[in-house]
Amino acid sequence: MSRRSSRREVDAFLRSRALDRQSNRMKTYLVLLSAVFWFATHSLHAGSPRAGVGDAGITGSQLRPYTNLWKFTQQKPGGVAEQGGTWSDSLESTVYNGQPAMKRTQIANYEKKGIKLTFVSVFDPKTMKPFSFDYSRSDNGNVRRVDFGSETVIYRHTDSTGAKPEEARVSLDRNVFDFYGGMYGLLISTLPLADGYAAEIPAFDTNKMAIDWVPVRVKGRETVPAGAGKKTETWVVETPTKLYGRMTWWVTKEPPYVIKAVLEVPKSEDGSAEVAAVMTYTMA
């Protein structure tokens, strides 16, 4: 073998080694880049911490009886806000199966349509665990009742006057909040609200007969009208539900707790987020 050919082989070998080192560095870079991308993606989409019934920071022990009245408007996309009626809200102490409890009664009066909806929620104020929920609609005989047991939730309902009563029951792996039934903003007011607070709470969904984890996000503080000639500082809290629209609550830690609410009503409950109307509730 000549010296020239040997030199060519040595040069080729060295170039090969250099290419190997470059290739290894590129592989390391790509692995690191993939790891960073994975971390960023998962951090972006990671859910908020999950809260639950019985958590020390969630309590309604400070709740006191009150009465409140909202007026509400309905606005369709591209339209103007139209008066819908009034919504009364009261909280009182009661006893449920020998246990101290509180009862929240809400009555929605749709003045133009002559329809009245009644919501009655009974719950343990210490933990905000629901005991029962009742609903009735004046014009069509629609009635619903939910009983929240320690392990089983029972949902009874009659869709309309003369319809056959139906019943469904399910066993759950944890206690739930009655966010969708009628507790809504009052429940939100009992969370440990603070700047940057975010969590998911287990709500019971009677449509699915299952737990729906509702996102809760504090958006900040805002002073808003609180009835005739009054204003109050509130926490602004958003609950962008997966199927039932985005809801925003202006709440305080003092009665009547829920000062204002804006609810986006979805056109269909399929998660498409297309809004059919926006309901706005302000204190009368």
PDB file of C-alpha atoms in Angstrom:
ATOM      1  CA  MET A   1       0.000   0.000   0.000  1.00  0.00           C
ATOM      2  CA  SER A   2       1.446   3.419  -0.927  1.00  0.00           C
ATOM      3  CA  ARG A   3       1.918   6.245   1.540  1.00  0.00           C
ATOM      4  CA  ARG A   4      -0.556   8.349  -0.512  1.00  0.00           C
ATOM      5  CA  SER A   5      -3.273   5.691  -0.351  1.00  0.00           C
ATOM      6  CA  SER A   6      -2.613   5.201   3.346  1.00  0.00           C
ATOM      7  CA  ARG A   7      -2.970   8.921   3.852  1.00  0.00           C
ATOM      8  CA  ARG A   8      -6.235   8.918   1.956  1.00  0.00           C
ATOM      9  CA  GLU A   9      -7.534   6.125   4.169  1.00  0.00           C
ATOM     10  CA  VAL A  10      -6.463   7.979   7.302  1.00  0.00           C
ATOM     11  CA  ASP A  11      -8.165  11.156   6.074  1.00  0.00           C
ATOM     12  CA  ALA A  12     -11.300   9.204   5.256  1.00  0.00           C
ATOM     13  CA  PHE A  13     -11.241   7.600   8.690  1.00  0.00           C
ATOM     14  CA  LEU A  14     -10.836  10.972  10.406  1.00  0.00           C
ATOM     15  CA  ARG A  15     -13.641  12.474   8.325  1.00  0.00           C
ATOM     16  CA  SER A  16     -15.817   9.519   9.273  1.00  0.00           C
ATOM     17  CA  ARG A  17     -15.079  10.048  12.964  1.00  0.00           C
ATOM     18  CA  ALA A  18     -15.872  13.734  12.624  1.00  0.00           C
ATOM     19  CA  LEU A  19     -19.156  12.942  10.907  1.00  0.00           C
ATOM     20  CA  ASP A  20     -20.000  10.430  13.652  1.00  0.00           C
ATOM     21  CA  ARG A  21     -19.351  13.061  16.326  1.00  0.00           C
ATOM     22  CA  GLN A  22     -21.475  15.587  14.438  1.00  0.00           C
ATOM     23  CA  SER A  23     -24.246  13.041  14.033  1.00  0.00           C
ATOM     24  CA  ASN A  24     -24.158  12.203  17.738  1.00  0.00           C
ATOM     25  CA  ARG A  25     -24.319  15.884  18.649  1.00  0.00           C
ATOM     26  CA  MET A  26     -27.321  16.301  16.327  1.00  0.00           C
ATOM     27  CA  LYS A  27     -29.053  13.300  17.903  1.00  0.00           C
ATOM     28  CA  THR A  28     -28.447  14.714  21.386  1.00  0.00           C
ATOM     29  CA  TYR A  29     -29.796  18.089  20.278  1.00  0.00           C
ATOM     30  CA  LEU A  30     -32.913  16.505  18.801  1.00  0.00           C
ATOM     31  CA  VAL A  31     -33.523  14.470  21.969  1.00  0.00           C
ATOM     32  CA  LEU A  32     -33.180  17.589  24.113  1.00  0.00           C
ATOM     33  CA  LEU A  33     -35.426  19.553  21.751  1.00  0.00           C
ATOM     34  CA  SER A  34     -38.059  16.812  21.915  1.00  0.00           C
ATOM     35  CA  ALA A  35     -37.868  16.790  25.709  1.00  0.00           C
ATOM     36  CA  VAL A  36     -38.330  20.559  25.888  1.00  0.00           C
ATOM     37  CA  PHE A  37     -41.265  20.397  23.456  1.00  0.00           C
ATOM     38  CA  TRP A  38     -42.888  17.572  25.449  1.00  0.00           C
ATOM     39  CA  PHE A  39     -42.489  19.455  28.716  1.00  0.00           C
ATOM     40  CA  ALA A  40     -43.836  22.695  27.269  1.00  0.00           C
ATOM     41  CA  THR A  41     -46.806  20.956  25.662  1.00  0.00           C
ATOM     42  CA  HIS A  42     -47.731  19.028  28.775  1.00  0.00           C
ATOM     43  CA  SER A  43     -47.266  22.068  30.982  1.00  0.00           C
ATOM     44  CA  LEU A  44     -49.527  24.074  28.695  1.00  0.00           C
ATOM     45  CA  HIS A  45     -52.308  21.501  28.735  1.00  0.00           C
ATOM     46  CA  ALA A  46     -51.898  20.186  32.262  1.00  0.00           C
ATOM     47  CA  GLY A  47     -55.073  20.578  34.310  1.00  0.00           C
ATOM     48  CA  SER A  48     -55.353  22.702  37.426  1.00  0.00           C
ATOM     49  CA  PRO A  49     -55.100  21.002  40.831  1.00  0.00           C
ATOM     50  CA  ARG A  50     -58.243  19.102  41.710  1.00  0.00           C
ATOM     51  CA  ALA A  51     -60.166  20.155  44.793  1.00  0.00           C
ATOM     52  CA  GLY A  52     -62.803  18.082  46.542  1.00  0.00           C
ATOM     53  CA  VAL A  53     -65.530  17.868  49.144  1.00  0.00           C
ATOM     54  CA  GLY A  54     -63.925  17.898  52.574  1.00  0.00           C
ATOM     55  CA  ASP A  55     -60.852  19.914  51.588  1.00  0.00           C
ATOM     56  CA  ALA A  56     -59.900  22.211  54.449  1.00  0.00           C
ATOM     57  CA  GLY A  57     -59.894  25.315  52.237  1.00  0.00           C
ATOM     58  CA  ILE A  58     -63.464  24.799  50.990  1.00  0.00           C
ATOM     59  CA  THR A  59     -66.099  25.624  53.577  1.00  0.00           C
ATOM     60  CA  GLY A  60     -69.348  27.491  53.955  1.00  0.00           C
ATOM     61  CA  SER A  61     -69.106  27.698  57.742  1.00  0.00           C
ATOM     62  CA  GLN A  62     -69.153  31.485  57.399  1.00  0.00           C
ATOM     63  CA  LEU A  63     -72.396  31.538  55.365  1.00  0.00           C
ATOM     64  CA  ARG A  64     -75.246  33.523  56.906  1.00  0.00           C
ATOM     65  CA  PRO A  65     -78.928  33.709  55.923  1.00  0.00           C
ATOM     66  CA  TYR A  66     -79.854  36.342  53.334  1.00  0.00           C
ATOM     67  CA  THR A  67     -82.362  37.326  50.695  1.00  0.00           C
ATOM     68  CA  ASN A  68     -81.410  38.740  47.321  1.00  0.00           C
ATOM     69  CA  LEU A  69     -83.032  39.690  44.033  1.00  0.00           C
ATOM     70  CA  TRP A  70     -81.475  39.913  40.584  1.00  0.00           C
ATOM     71  CA  LYS A  71     -82.895  41.174  37.344  1.00  0.00           C
ATOM     72  CA  PHE A  72     -81.673  39.411  34.247  1.00  0.00           C
ATOM     73  CA  THR A  73     -81.339  40.089  30.545  1.00  0.00           C
ATOM     74  CA  GLN A  74     -80.929  37.802  27.551  1.00  0.00           C
ATOM     75  CA  GLN A  75     -78.884  38.786  24.506  1.00  0.00           C
ATOM     76  CA  LYS A  76     -78.584  36.743  21.325  1.00  0.00           C
ATOM     77  CA  PRO A  77     -75.512  37.086  19.068  1.00  0.00           C
ATOM     78  CA  GLY A  78     -75.787  40.303  17.080  1.00  0.00           C
ATOM     79  CA  GLY A  79     -78.858  41.397  19.028  1.00  0.00           C
ATOM     80  CA  VAL A  80     -79.598  43.741  21.918  1.00  0.00           C
ATOM     81  CA  ALA A  81     -80.058  42.771  25.550  1.00  0.00           C
ATOM     82  CA  GLU A  82     -83.712  42.165  26.389  1.00  0.00           C
ATOM     83  CA  GLN A  83     -85.211  42.114  29.860  1.00  0.00           C
ATOM     84  CA  GLY A  84     -86.049  38.580  30.920  1.00  0.00           C
ATOM     85  CA  GLY A  85     -87.430  38.923  34.418  1.00  0.00           C
ATOM     86  CA  THR A  86     -86.278  38.541  38.005  1.00  0.00           C
ATOM     87  CA  TRP A  87     -84.440  35.861  39.971  1.00  0.00           C
ATOM     88  CA  SER A  88     -84.835  35.709  43.743  1.00  0.00           C
ATOM     89  CA  ASP A  89     -82.365  33.968  46.029  1.00  0.00           C
ATOM     90  CA  SER A  90     -82.608  33.208  49.743  1.00  0.00           C
ATOM     91  CA  LEU A  91     -80.530  31.208  52.207  1.00  0.00           C
ATOM     92  CA  GLU A  92     -81.759  29.880  55.538  1.00  0.00           C
ATOM     93  CA  SER A  93     -80.735  27.454  58.251  1.00  0.00           C
ATOM     94  CA  THR A  94     -82.518  24.106  58.409  1.00  0.00           C
ATOM     95  CA  VAL A  95     -82.088  20.509  59.589  1.00  0.00           C
ATOM     96  CA  TYR A  96     -81.617  17.519  57.310  1.00  0.00           C
ATOM     97  CA  ASN A  97     -82.004  14.035  58.846  1.00  0.00           C
ATOM     98  CA  GLY A  98     -81.107  15.468  62.235  1.00  0.00           C
ATOM     99  CA  GLN A  99     -78.022  17.270  60.923  1.00  0.00           C
ATOM    100  CA  PRO A 100     -77.572  21.066  60.794  1.00  0.00           C
ATOM    101  CA  ALA A 101     -77.897  22.210  57.200  1.00  0.00           C
ATOM    102  CA  MET A 102     -78.704  25.182  55.021  1.00  0.00           C
ATOM    103  CA  LYS A 103     -81.361  25.562  52.361  1.00  0.00           C
ATOM    104  CA  ARG A 104     -81.021  27.781  49.321  1.00  0.00           C
ATOM    105  CA  THR A 105     -84.219  28.643  47.441  1.00  0.00           C
ATOM    106  CA  GLN A 106     -84.115  30.358  44.050  1.00  0.00           C
ATOM    107  CA  ILE A 107     -87.113  31.386  41.960  1.00  0.00           C
ATOM    108  CA  ALA A 108     -86.742  32.583  38.380  1.00  0.00           C
ATOM    109  CA  ASN A 109     -89.690  34.542  37.011  1.00  0.00           C
ATOM    110  CA  TYR A 110     -89.736  34.879  33.213  1.00  0.00           C
ATOM    111  CA  GLU A 111     -92.186  37.769  33.136  1.00  0.00           C
ATOM    112  CA  LYS A 112     -93.016  37.870  29.418  1.00  0.00           C
ATOM    113  CA  LYS A 113     -93.502  34.125  29.156  1.00  0.00           C
ATOM    114  CA  GLY A 114     -95.232  33.709  32.508  1.00  0.00           C
ATOM    115  CA  ILE A 115     -92.916  30.849  33.494  1.00  0.00           C
ATOM    116  CA  LYS A 116     -91.578  30.246  36.981  1.00  0.00           C
ATOM    117  CA  LEU A 117     -88.643  27.973  37.779  1.00  0.00           C
ATOM    118  CA  THR A 118     -87.963  26.936  41.376  1.00  0.00           C
ATOM    119  CA  PHE A 119     -84.651  25.548  42.655  1.00  0.00           C
ATOM    120  CA  VAL A 120     -84.204  24.248  46.226  1.00  0.00           C
ATOM    121  CA  SER A 121     -80.777  23.077  47.406  1.00  0.00           C
ATOM    122  CA  VAL A 122     -80.094  21.568  50.839  1.00  0.00           C
ATOM    123  CA  PHE A 123     -76.457  21.128  51.859  1.00  0.00           C
ATOM    124  CA  ASP A 124     -73.928  20.845  54.662  1.00  0.00           C
ATOM    125  CA  PRO A 125     -72.406  24.313  55.031  1.00  0.00           C
ATOM    126  CA  LYS A 126     -69.277  22.992  56.727  1.00  0.00           C
ATOM    127  CA  THR A 127     -68.105  21.026  53.660  1.00  0.00           C
ATOM    128  CA  MET A 128     -70.591  22.245  50.992  1.00  0.00           C
ATOM    129  CA  LYS A 129     -71.579  18.601  50.453  1.00  0.00           C
ATOM    130  CA  PRO A 130     -75.089  18.514  48.951  1.00  0.00           C
ATOM    131  CA  PHE A 131     -77.911  16.535  50.527  1.00  0.00           C
ATOM    132  CA  SER A 132     -80.716  17.115  48.031  1.00  0.00           C
ATOM    133  CA  PHE A 133     -81.824  19.240  45.108  1.00  0.00           C
ATOM    134  CA  ASP A 134     -85.364  19.906  43.843  1.00  0.00           C
ATOM    135  CA  TYR A 135     -86.470  21.668  40.679  1.00  0.00           C
ATOM    136  CA  SER A 136     -89.880  22.453  39.201  1.00  0.00           C
ATOM    137  CA  ARG A 137     -91.159  24.363  36.178  1.00  0.00           C
ATOM    138  CA  SER A 138     -94.580  25.950  36.321  1.00  0.00           C
ATOM    139  CA  ASP A 139     -95.745  25.689  32.716  1.00  0.00           C
ATOM    140  CA  ASN A 140     -95.110  22.063  31.783  1.00  0.00           C
ATOM    141  CA  GLY A 141     -94.918  20.002  34.959  1.00  0.00           C
ATOM    142  CA  ASN A 142     -91.198  19.271  34.666  1.00  0.00           C
ATOM    143  CA  VAL A 143     -89.901  18.208  38.095  1.00  0.00           C
ATOM    144  CA  ARG A 144     -86.530  16.851  39.190  1.00  0.00           C
ATOM    145  CA  ARG A 145     -85.016  15.637  42.423  1.00  0.00           C
ATOM    146  CA  VAL A 146     -81.484  14.543  43.243  1.00  0.00           C
ATOM    147  CA  ASP A 147     -80.543  12.788  46.490  1.00  0.00           C
ATOM    148  CA  PHE A 148     -76.835  12.732  47.286  1.00  0.00           C
ATOM    149  CA  GLY A 149     -75.911   9.730  49.448  1.00  0.00           C
ATOM    150  CA  SER A 150     -72.518   8.829  50.824  1.00  0.00           C
ATOM    151  CA  GLU A 151     -71.881   6.416  47.947  1.00  0.00           C
ATOM    152  CA  THR A 152     -74.879   6.665  45.622  1.00  0.00           C
ATOM    153  CA  VAL A 153     -76.603   9.526  43.822  1.00  0.00           C
ATOM    154  CA  ILE A 154     -80.268   9.055  42.879  1.00  0.00           C
ATOM    155  CA  TYR A 155     -81.885  11.198  40.193  1.00  0.00           C
ATOM    156  CA  ARG A 156     -85.683  11.169  39.835  1.00  0.00           C
ATOM    157  CA  HIS A 157     -87.476  13.250  37.243  1.00  0.00           C
ATOM    158  CA  THR A 158     -90.711  13.673  35.312  1.00  0.00           C
ATOM    159  CA  ASP A 159     -90.322  15.515  32.030  1.00  0.00           C
ATOM    160  CA  SER A 160     -93.858  16.883  31.761  1.00  0.00           C
ATOM    161  CA  THR A 161     -97.359  16.664  33.174  1.00  0.00           C
ATOM    162  CA  GLY A 162     -98.673  13.133  32.727  1.00  0.00           C
ATOM    163  CA  ALA A 163     -95.284  11.712  31.728  1.00  0.00           C
ATOM    164  CA  LYS A 164     -93.953   8.575  33.365  1.00  0.00           C
ATOM    165  CA  PRO A 165     -91.583   9.286  36.285  1.00  0.00           C
ATOM    166  CA  GLU A 166     -88.045   8.058  35.691  1.00  0.00           C
ATOM    167  CA  GLU A 167     -85.229   7.177  38.059  1.00  0.00           C
ATOM    168  CA  ALA A 168     -81.501   6.692  37.627  1.00  0.00           C
ATOM    169  CA  ARG A 169     -78.843   5.966  40.198  1.00  0.00           C
ATOM    170  CA  VAL A 170     -75.077   5.725  40.140  1.00  0.00           C
ATOM    171  CA  SER A 171     -72.267   4.892  42.528  1.00  0.00           C
ATOM    172  CA  LEU A 172     -69.383   7.358  42.547  1.00  0.00           C
ATOM    173  CA  ASP A 173     -65.825   7.049  43.798  1.00  0.00           C
ATOM    174  CA  ARG A 174     -66.018  10.342  45.695  1.00  0.00           C
ATOM    175  CA  ASN A 175     -68.386  12.989  47.032  1.00  0.00           C
ATOM    176  CA  VAL A 176     -69.411  15.700  44.601  1.00  0.00           C
ATOM    177  CA  PHE A 177     -70.615  19.289  44.646  1.00  0.00           C
ATOM    178  CA  ASP A 178     -74.024  20.281  43.309  1.00  0.00           C
ATOM    179  CA  PHE A 179     -72.641  23.035  41.093  1.00  0.00           C
ATOM    180  CA  TYR A 180     -75.045  22.458  38.193  1.00  0.00           C
ATOM    181  CA  GLY A 181     -78.171  21.858  40.252  1.00  0.00           C
ATOM    182  CA  GLY A 182     -78.450  25.178  41.993  1.00  0.00           C
ATOM    183  CA  MET A 183     -75.370  26.039  44.026  1.00  0.00           C
ATOM    184  CA  TYR A 184     -73.422  27.718  41.214  1.00  0.00           C
ATOM    185  CA  GLY A 185     -71.960  31.041  42.379  1.00  0.00           C
ATOM    186  CA  LEU A 186     -72.693  30.465  46.068  1.00  0.00           C
ATOM    187  CA  LEU A 187     -70.462  27.386  45.947  1.00  0.00           C
ATOM    188  CA  ILE A 188     -67.785  29.379  44.102  1.00  0.00           C
ATOM    189  CA  SER A 189     -67.824  32.009  46.880  1.00  0.00           C
ATOM    190  CA  THR A 190     -66.811  29.365  49.452  1.00  0.00           C
ATOM    191  CA  LEU A 191     -63.613  28.378  47.636  1.00  0.00           C
ATOM    192  CA  PRO A 192     -60.260  29.738  48.910  1.00  0.00           C
ATOM    193  CA  LEU A 193     -60.257  32.547  46.353  1.00  0.00           C
ATOM    194  CA  ALA A 194     -57.026  34.450  45.802  1.00  0.00           C
ATOM    195  CA  ASP A 195     -55.137  36.080  42.955  1.00  0.00           C
ATOM    196  CA  GLY A 196     -54.080  33.342  40.552  1.00  0.00           C
ATOM    197  CA  TYR A 197     -56.258  30.675  42.178  1.00  0.00           C
ATOM    198  CA  ALA A 198     -57.160  27.854  39.797  1.00  0.00           C
ATOM    199  CA  ALA A 199     -58.673  24.450  40.469  1.00  0.00           C
ATOM    200  CA  GLU A 200     -61.091  21.847  39.168  1.00  0.00           C
ATOM    201  CA  ILE A 201     -64.073  20.836  41.298  1.00  0.00           C
ATOM    202  CA  PRO A 202     -66.117  17.613  40.994  1.00  0.00           C
ATOM    203  CA  ALA A 203     -69.664  18.519  39.957  1.00  0.00           C
ATOM    204  CA  PHE A 204     -72.468  16.039  39.383  1.00  0.00           C
ATOM    205  CA  ASP A 205     -73.930  16.043  35.878  1.00  0.00           C
ATOM    206  CA  THR A 206     -77.442  14.534  35.758  1.00  0.00           C
ATOM    207  CA  ASN A 207     -77.316  14.392  31.942  1.00  0.00           C
ATOM    208  CA  LYS A 208     -74.308  12.067  32.064  1.00  0.00           C
ATOM    209  CA  MET A 209     -74.961  10.602  35.532  1.00  0.00           C
ATOM    210  CA  ALA A 210     -71.279  11.123  36.152  1.00  0.00           C
ATOM    211  CA  ILE A 211     -68.727  13.510  37.614  1.00  0.00           C
ATOM    212  CA  ASP A 212     -67.807  16.538  35.539  1.00  0.00           C
ATOM    213  CA  TRP A 213     -64.626  18.323  36.624  1.00  0.00           C
ATOM    214  CA  VAL A 214     -65.412  22.028  36.365  1.00  0.00           C
ATOM    215  CA  PRO A 215     -62.475  24.434  35.902  1.00  0.00           C
ATOM    216  CA  VAL A 216     -62.413  27.403  38.292  1.00  0.00           C
ATOM    217  CA  ARG A 217     -60.156  30.406  37.626  1.00  0.00           C
ATOM    218  CA  VAL A 218     -59.869  33.667  39.531  1.00  0.00           C
ATOM    219  CA  LYS A 219     -59.545  36.453  36.966  1.00  0.00           C
ATOM    220  CA  GLY A 220     -59.009  39.292  39.423  1.00  0.00           C
ATOM    221  CA  ARG A 221     -60.896  41.856  41.513  1.00  0.00           C
ATOM    222  CA  GLU A 222     -63.563  44.294  40.370  1.00  0.00           C
ATOM    223  CA  THR A 223     -65.911  46.776  42.004  1.00  0.00           C
ATOM    224  CA  VAL A 224     -69.428  46.410  40.573  1.00  0.00           C
ATOM    225  CA  PRO A 225     -72.940  47.749  41.287  1.00  0.00           C
ATOM    226  CA  ALA A 226     -74.615  45.875  44.138  1.00  0.00           C
ATOM    227  CA  GLY A 227     -78.175  47.127  44.062  1.00  0.00           C
ATOM    228  CA  ALA A 228     -79.664  50.608  44.109  1.00  0.00           C
ATOM    229  CA  GLY A 229     -76.919  53.160  44.767  1.00  0.00           C
ATOM    230  CA  LYS A 230     -74.451  50.587  46.071  1.00  0.00           C
ATOM    231  CA  LYS A 231     -71.162  49.153  44.908  1.00  0.00           C
ATOM    232  CA  THR A 232     -68.973  46.401  46.282  1.00  0.00           C
ATOM    233  CA  GLU A 233     -65.592  44.885  45.559  1.00  0.00           C
ATOM    234  CA  THR A 234     -65.783  41.329  44.263  1.00  0.00           C
ATOM    235  CA  TRP A 235     -63.701  38.408  43.127  1.00  0.00           C
ATOM    236  CA  VAL A 236     -64.218  37.742  39.419  1.00  0.00           C
ATOM    237  CA  VAL A 237     -64.246  33.989  38.899  1.00  0.00           C
ATOM    238  CA  GLU A 238     -64.612  32.119  35.628  1.00  0.00           C
ATOM    239  CA  THR A 239     -65.955  28.576  35.224  1.00  0.00           C
ATOM    240  CA  PRO A 240     -65.500  27.579  31.558  1.00  0.00           C
ATOM    241  CA  THR A 241     -67.407  24.288  31.566  1.00  0.00           C
ATOM    242  CA  LYS A 242     -66.741  21.714  28.884  1.00  0.00           C
ATOM    243  CA  LEU A 243     -70.325  21.290  27.659  1.00  0.00           C
ATOM    244  CA  TYR A 244     -72.544  23.909  29.260  1.00  0.00           C
ATOM    245  CA  GLY A 245     -70.904  27.202  28.417  1.00  0.00           C
ATOM    246  CA  ARG A 246     -68.623  29.730  30.064  1.00  0.00           C
ATOM    247  CA  MET A 247     -69.890  31.246  33.296  1.00  0.00           C
ATOM    248  CA  THR A 248     -68.420  34.249  35.095  1.00  0.00           C
ATOM    249  CA  TRP A 249     -69.239  35.099  38.703  1.00  0.00           C
ATOM    250  CA  TRP A 250     -68.702  38.269  40.712  1.00  0.00           C
ATOM    251  CA  VAL A 251     -68.692  37.026  44.306  1.00  0.00           C
ATOM    252  CA  THR A 252     -67.832  38.212  47.804  1.00  0.00           C
ATOM    253  CA  LYS A 253     -67.282  36.621  51.202  1.00  0.00           C
ATOM    254  CA  GLU A 254     -70.231  38.550  52.671  1.00  0.00           C
ATOM    255  CA  PRO A 255     -74.009  38.177  52.093  1.00  0.00           C
ATOM    256  CA  PRO A 256     -75.544  37.931  49.541  1.00  0.00           C
ATOM    257  CA  TYR A 257     -72.283  36.453  48.180  1.00  0.00           C
ATOM    258  CA  VAL A 258     -73.249  36.398  44.478  1.00  0.00           C
ATOM    259  CA  ILE A 259     -73.388  39.969  43.188  1.00  0.00           C
ATOM    260  CA  LYS A 260     -73.366  39.482  39.430  1.00  0.00           C
ATOM    261  CA  ALA A 261     -73.232  36.644  36.913  1.00  0.00           C
ATOM    262  CA  VAL A 262     -72.812  36.289  33.150  1.00  0.00           C
ATOM    263  CA  LEU A 263     -73.680  32.928  31.593  1.00  0.00           C
ATOM    264  CA  GLU A 264     -73.017  31.974  28.002  1.00  0.00           C
ATOM    265  CA  VAL A 265     -75.762  29.571  26.931  1.00  0.00           C
ATOM    266  CA  PRO A 266     -74.469  27.128  24.285  1.00  0.00           C
ATOM    267  CA  LYS A 267     -76.437  26.418  21.142  1.00  0.00           C
ATOM    268  CA  SER A 268     -75.842  22.722  21.744  1.00  0.00           C
ATOM    269  CA  GLU A 269     -74.348  20.873  24.694  1.00  0.00           C
ATOM    270  CA  ASP A 270     -71.651  19.128  22.704  1.00  0.00           C
ATOM    271  CA  GLY A 271     -68.594  21.202  23.550  1.00  0.00           C
ATOM    272  CA  SER A 272     -68.680  23.174  20.298  1.00  0.00           C
ATOM    273  CA  ALA A 273     -68.791  26.431  22.317  1.00  0.00           C
ATOM    274  CA  GLU A 274     -71.151  28.142  19.871  1.00  0.00           C
ATOM    275  CA  VAL A 275     -73.145  30.652  21.923  1.00  0.00           C
ATOM    276  CA  ALA A 276     -76.929  30.888  21.544  1.00  0.00           C
ATOM    277  CA  ALA A 277     -77.421  33.676  24.080  1.00  0.00           C
ATOM    278  CA  VAL A 278     -75.747  35.502  26.953  1.00  0.00           C
ATOM    279  CA  MET A 279     -77.622  35.832  30.238  1.00  0.00           C
ATOM    280  CA  THR A 280     -76.584  38.669  32.551  1.00  0.00           C
ATOM    281  CA  TYR A 281     -77.730  38.836  36.173  1.00  0.00           C
ATOM    282  CA  THR A 282     -77.352  42.035  38.214  1.00  0.00           C
ATOM    283  CA  MET A 283     -78.720  42.954  41.649  1.00  0.00           C
ATOM    284  CA  ALA A 284     -82.027  44.794  41.544  1.00  0.00           C
TER     285      ALA A 284
END
